[in-house]
Amino acid sequence: MRTSDKFISVGPHPETISGVTVPPEDLRYRPVATVLEGARLLKKSTGIVATSRVTHATPAAFMAHVPSRVQEDDIMEQAVHQGIDVVFGGGRRHLIPKELKGRRVDGTTCTRR
């Protein structure tokens, strides 16, 4: 599905470039199903393997819904709580708060319970 620059698995905003149809209102800013969500609906195991941070734009598009790719703490939190079976890659700093040398500004340690 076509979306807007910097969005991660979210429908596009209404502004577009010349020659591209304005998206229908019901698709704008709405979560768009990811490949991993589709796999889970089919009762498949899910996982991400990345040589970058798993919160980077490409791996994030498989597991999160945010209006800006810079929201890496939110991307990591969504990844943790949606129950992905296996995650290999960087980005540990988005799991832990600043006082423990991480990057989370909300003061929480983001782990699955």
PDB file of C-alpha atoms in Angstrom:
ATOM      1  CA  MET A   1       0.000   0.000   0.000  1.00  0.00           C
ATOM      2  CA  ARG A   2       1.277   3.452  -0.824  1.00  0.00           C
ATOM      3  CA  THR A   3       1.932   5.609   2.211  1.00  0.00           C
ATOM      4  CA  SER A   4       3.746   8.831   3.019  1.00  0.00           C
ATOM      5  CA  ASP A   5       7.453   9.466   3.449  1.00  0.00           C
ATOM      6  CA  LYS A   6       8.667   8.719   7.000  1.00  0.00           C
ATOM      7  CA  PHE A   7       5.471   6.854   8.016  1.00  0.00           C
ATOM      8  CA  ILE A   8       5.806   3.273   9.306  1.00  0.00           C
ATOM      9  CA  SER A   9       2.826   1.001   8.501  1.00  0.00           C
ATOM     10  CA  VAL A  10       0.375   3.915   8.639  1.00  0.00           C
ATOM     11  CA  GLY A  11      -1.856   5.142   5.808  1.00  0.00           C
ATOM     12  CA  PRO A  12      -0.800   8.309   3.965  1.00  0.00           C
ATOM     13  CA  HIS A  13      -1.560  11.926   4.755  1.00  0.00           C
ATOM     14  CA  PRO A  14      -3.840  13.777   2.292  1.00  0.00           C
ATOM     15  CA  GLU A  15      -1.109  15.836   0.596  1.00  0.00           C
ATOM     16  CA  THR A  16       0.424  14.194  -2.449  1.00  0.00           C
ATOM     17  CA  ILE A  17       2.570  15.015  -5.453  1.00  0.00           C
ATOM     18  CA  SER A  18       1.364  15.895  -8.914  1.00  0.00           C
ATOM     19  CA  GLY A  19       0.014  12.867 -10.757  1.00  0.00           C
ATOM     20  CA  VAL A  20      -0.652  10.788  -7.640  1.00  0.00           C
ATOM     21  CA  THR A  21      -4.270  10.354  -6.611  1.00  0.00           C
ATOM     22  CA  VAL A  22      -5.244  11.799  -3.242  1.00  0.00           C
ATOM     23  CA  PRO A  23      -5.770   8.859  -0.864  1.00  0.00           C
ATOM     24  CA  PRO A  24      -9.309   8.109   0.316  1.00  0.00           C
ATOM     25  CA  GLU A  25     -10.107   9.684   3.669  1.00  0.00           C
ATOM     26  CA  ASP A  26     -10.715   6.310   5.350  1.00  0.00           C
ATOM     27  CA  LEU A  27      -7.077   5.257   4.719  1.00  0.00           C
ATOM     28  CA  ARG A  28      -5.357   8.401   5.983  1.00  0.00           C
ATOM     29  CA  TYR A  29      -3.241   7.984   9.129  1.00  0.00           C
ATOM     30  CA  ARG A  30      -4.752   4.560   9.854  1.00  0.00           C
ATOM     31  CA  PRO A  31      -2.655   1.524  10.754  1.00  0.00           C
ATOM     32  CA  VAL A  32      -1.904  -0.730   7.794  1.00  0.00           C
ATOM     33  CA  ALA A  33      -1.459  -4.455   8.436  1.00  0.00           C
ATOM     34  CA  THR A  34       2.155  -5.640   8.492  1.00  0.00           C
ATOM     35  CA  VAL A  35       3.567  -8.876   7.111  1.00  0.00           C
ATOM     36  CA  LEU A  36       4.101 -10.211  10.644  1.00  0.00           C
ATOM     37  CA  GLU A  37       0.521  -9.426  11.640  1.00  0.00           C
ATOM     38  CA  GLY A  38      -0.674 -11.317   8.571  1.00  0.00           C
ATOM     39  CA  ALA A  39       1.552 -14.270   9.444  1.00  0.00           C
ATOM     40  CA  ARG A  40       0.188 -14.378  12.999  1.00  0.00           C
ATOM     41  CA  LEU A  41      -3.367 -14.431  11.651  1.00  0.00           C
ATOM     42  CA  LEU A  42      -2.322 -17.563   9.742  1.00  0.00           C
ATOM     43  CA  LYS A  43      -0.981 -19.059  13.014  1.00  0.00           C
ATOM     44  CA  LYS A  44       2.644 -18.778  11.838  1.00  0.00           C
ATOM     45  CA  SER A  45       5.648 -18.047  14.011  1.00  0.00           C
ATOM     46  CA  THR A  46       7.139 -14.608  13.443  1.00  0.00           C
ATOM     47  CA  GLY A  47      10.573 -13.053  13.605  1.00  0.00           C
ATOM     48  CA  ILE A  48      12.851 -10.235  12.494  1.00  0.00           C
ATOM     49  CA  VAL A  49      16.556 -10.459  11.679  1.00  0.00           C
ATOM     50  CA  ALA A  50      18.369  -7.213  10.923  1.00  0.00           C
ATOM     51  CA  THR A  51      21.981  -6.067  10.632  1.00  0.00           C
ATOM     52  CA  SER A  52      20.804  -2.633  11.802  1.00  0.00           C
ATOM     53  CA  ARG A  53      18.692  -1.567  14.745  1.00  0.00           C
ATOM     54  CA  VAL A  54      15.394  -3.450  14.600  1.00  0.00           C
ATOM     55  CA  THR A  55      13.775  -0.052  15.134  1.00  0.00           C
ATOM     56  CA  HIS A  56      15.247   1.268  11.882  1.00  0.00           C
ATOM     57  CA  ALA A  57      12.698   2.039   9.143  1.00  0.00           C
ATOM     58  CA  THR A  58      12.800  -1.198   7.122  1.00  0.00           C
ATOM     59  CA  PRO A  59      12.579  -3.746   9.961  1.00  0.00           C
ATOM     60  CA  ALA A  60      10.152  -1.441  11.808  1.00  0.00           C
ATOM     61  CA  ALA A  61       7.713  -1.615   8.895  1.00  0.00           C
ATOM     62  CA  PHE A  62       7.293  -5.337   9.622  1.00  0.00           C
ATOM     63  CA  MET A  63       6.315  -4.844  13.261  1.00  0.00           C
ATOM     64  CA  ALA A  64       5.055  -1.363  14.194  1.00  0.00           C
ATOM     65  CA  HIS A  65       2.667   1.473  13.338  1.00  0.00           C
ATOM     66  CA  VAL A  66       3.948   5.033  13.866  1.00  0.00           C
ATOM     67  CA  PRO A  67       3.549   8.309  11.986  1.00  0.00           C
ATOM     68  CA  SER A  68       7.299   8.995  12.102  1.00  0.00           C
ATOM     69  CA  ARG A  69      10.255   6.673  11.689  1.00  0.00           C
ATOM     70  CA  VAL A  70      12.155   8.611  14.370  1.00  0.00           C
ATOM     71  CA  GLN A  71       9.828   7.271  17.099  1.00  0.00           C
ATOM     72  CA  GLU A  72      12.194   4.378  17.791  1.00  0.00           C
ATOM     73  CA  ASP A  73      11.213   3.981  21.464  1.00  0.00           C
ATOM     74  CA  ASP A  74       7.571   3.561  20.388  1.00  0.00           C
ATOM     75  CA  ILE A  75       8.573   1.153  17.627  1.00  0.00           C
ATOM     76  CA  MET A  76      10.510  -0.973  20.136  1.00  0.00           C
ATOM     77  CA  GLU A  77       7.635  -0.945  22.621  1.00  0.00           C
ATOM     78  CA  GLN A  78       5.206  -2.140  19.925  1.00  0.00           C
ATOM     79  CA  ALA A  79       7.657  -4.863  18.901  1.00  0.00           C
ATOM     80  CA  VAL A  80       7.937  -6.114  22.473  1.00  0.00           C
ATOM     81  CA  HIS A  81       4.207  -6.154  23.170  1.00  0.00           C
ATOM     82  CA  GLN A  82       2.985  -7.695  19.949  1.00  0.00           C
ATOM     83  CA  GLY A  83       4.624 -11.008  20.725  1.00  0.00           C
ATOM     84  CA  ILE A  84       7.139 -11.513  17.927  1.00  0.00           C
ATOM     85  CA  ASP A  85       8.730 -14.914  18.498  1.00  0.00           C
ATOM     86  CA  VAL A  86      12.338 -14.075  17.539  1.00  0.00           C
ATOM     87  CA  VAL A  87      14.110 -10.722  17.159  1.00  0.00           C
ATOM     88  CA  PHE A  88      17.799 -10.518  16.200  1.00  0.00           C
ATOM     89  CA  GLY A  89      19.412  -7.164  15.600  1.00  0.00           C
ATOM     90  CA  GLY A  90      20.535  -3.963  17.236  1.00  0.00           C
ATOM     91  CA  GLY A  91      18.565  -1.380  19.140  1.00  0.00           C
ATOM     92  CA  ARG A  92      18.954  -2.483  22.757  1.00  0.00           C
ATOM     93  CA  ARG A  93      19.210   1.167  23.799  1.00  0.00           C
ATOM     94  CA  HIS A  94      15.511   1.605  22.946  1.00  0.00           C
ATOM     95  CA  LEU A  95      14.611  -1.005  25.562  1.00  0.00           C
ATOM     96  CA  ILE A  96      16.167   0.687  28.581  1.00  0.00           C
ATOM     97  CA  PRO A  97      15.847   4.131  30.255  1.00  0.00           C
ATOM     98  CA  LYS A  98      18.484   6.877  30.086  1.00  0.00           C
ATOM     99  CA  GLU A  99      19.501   6.399  33.717  1.00  0.00           C
ATOM    100  CA  LEU A 100      20.632   2.866  32.784  1.00  0.00           C
ATOM    101  CA  LYS A 101      22.517   4.199  29.707  1.00  0.00           C
ATOM    102  CA  GLY A 102      19.630   3.601  27.325  1.00  0.00           C
ATOM    103  CA  ARG A 103      17.551   6.022  25.292  1.00  0.00           C
ATOM    104  CA  ARG A 104      14.046   5.675  26.710  1.00  0.00           C
ATOM    105  CA  VAL A 105      12.873   9.034  28.000  1.00  0.00           C
ATOM    106  CA  ASP A 106       9.723   7.676  29.671  1.00  0.00           C
ATOM    107  CA  GLY A 107      11.792   6.050  32.441  1.00  0.00           C
ATOM    108  CA  THR A 108      10.491   2.538  31.786  1.00  0.00           C
ATOM    109  CA  THR A 109      12.353  -0.620  30.898  1.00  0.00           C
ATOM    110  CA  CYS A 110      10.546  -2.097  27.919  1.00  0.00           C
ATOM    111  CA  THR A 111      10.311  -5.880  28.277  1.00  0.00           C
ATOM    112  CA  ARG A 112       7.703  -8.500  27.516  1.00  0.00           C
ATOM    113  CA  ARG A 113       5.990  -9.917  30.564  1.00  0.00           C
TER     114      ARG A 113
END
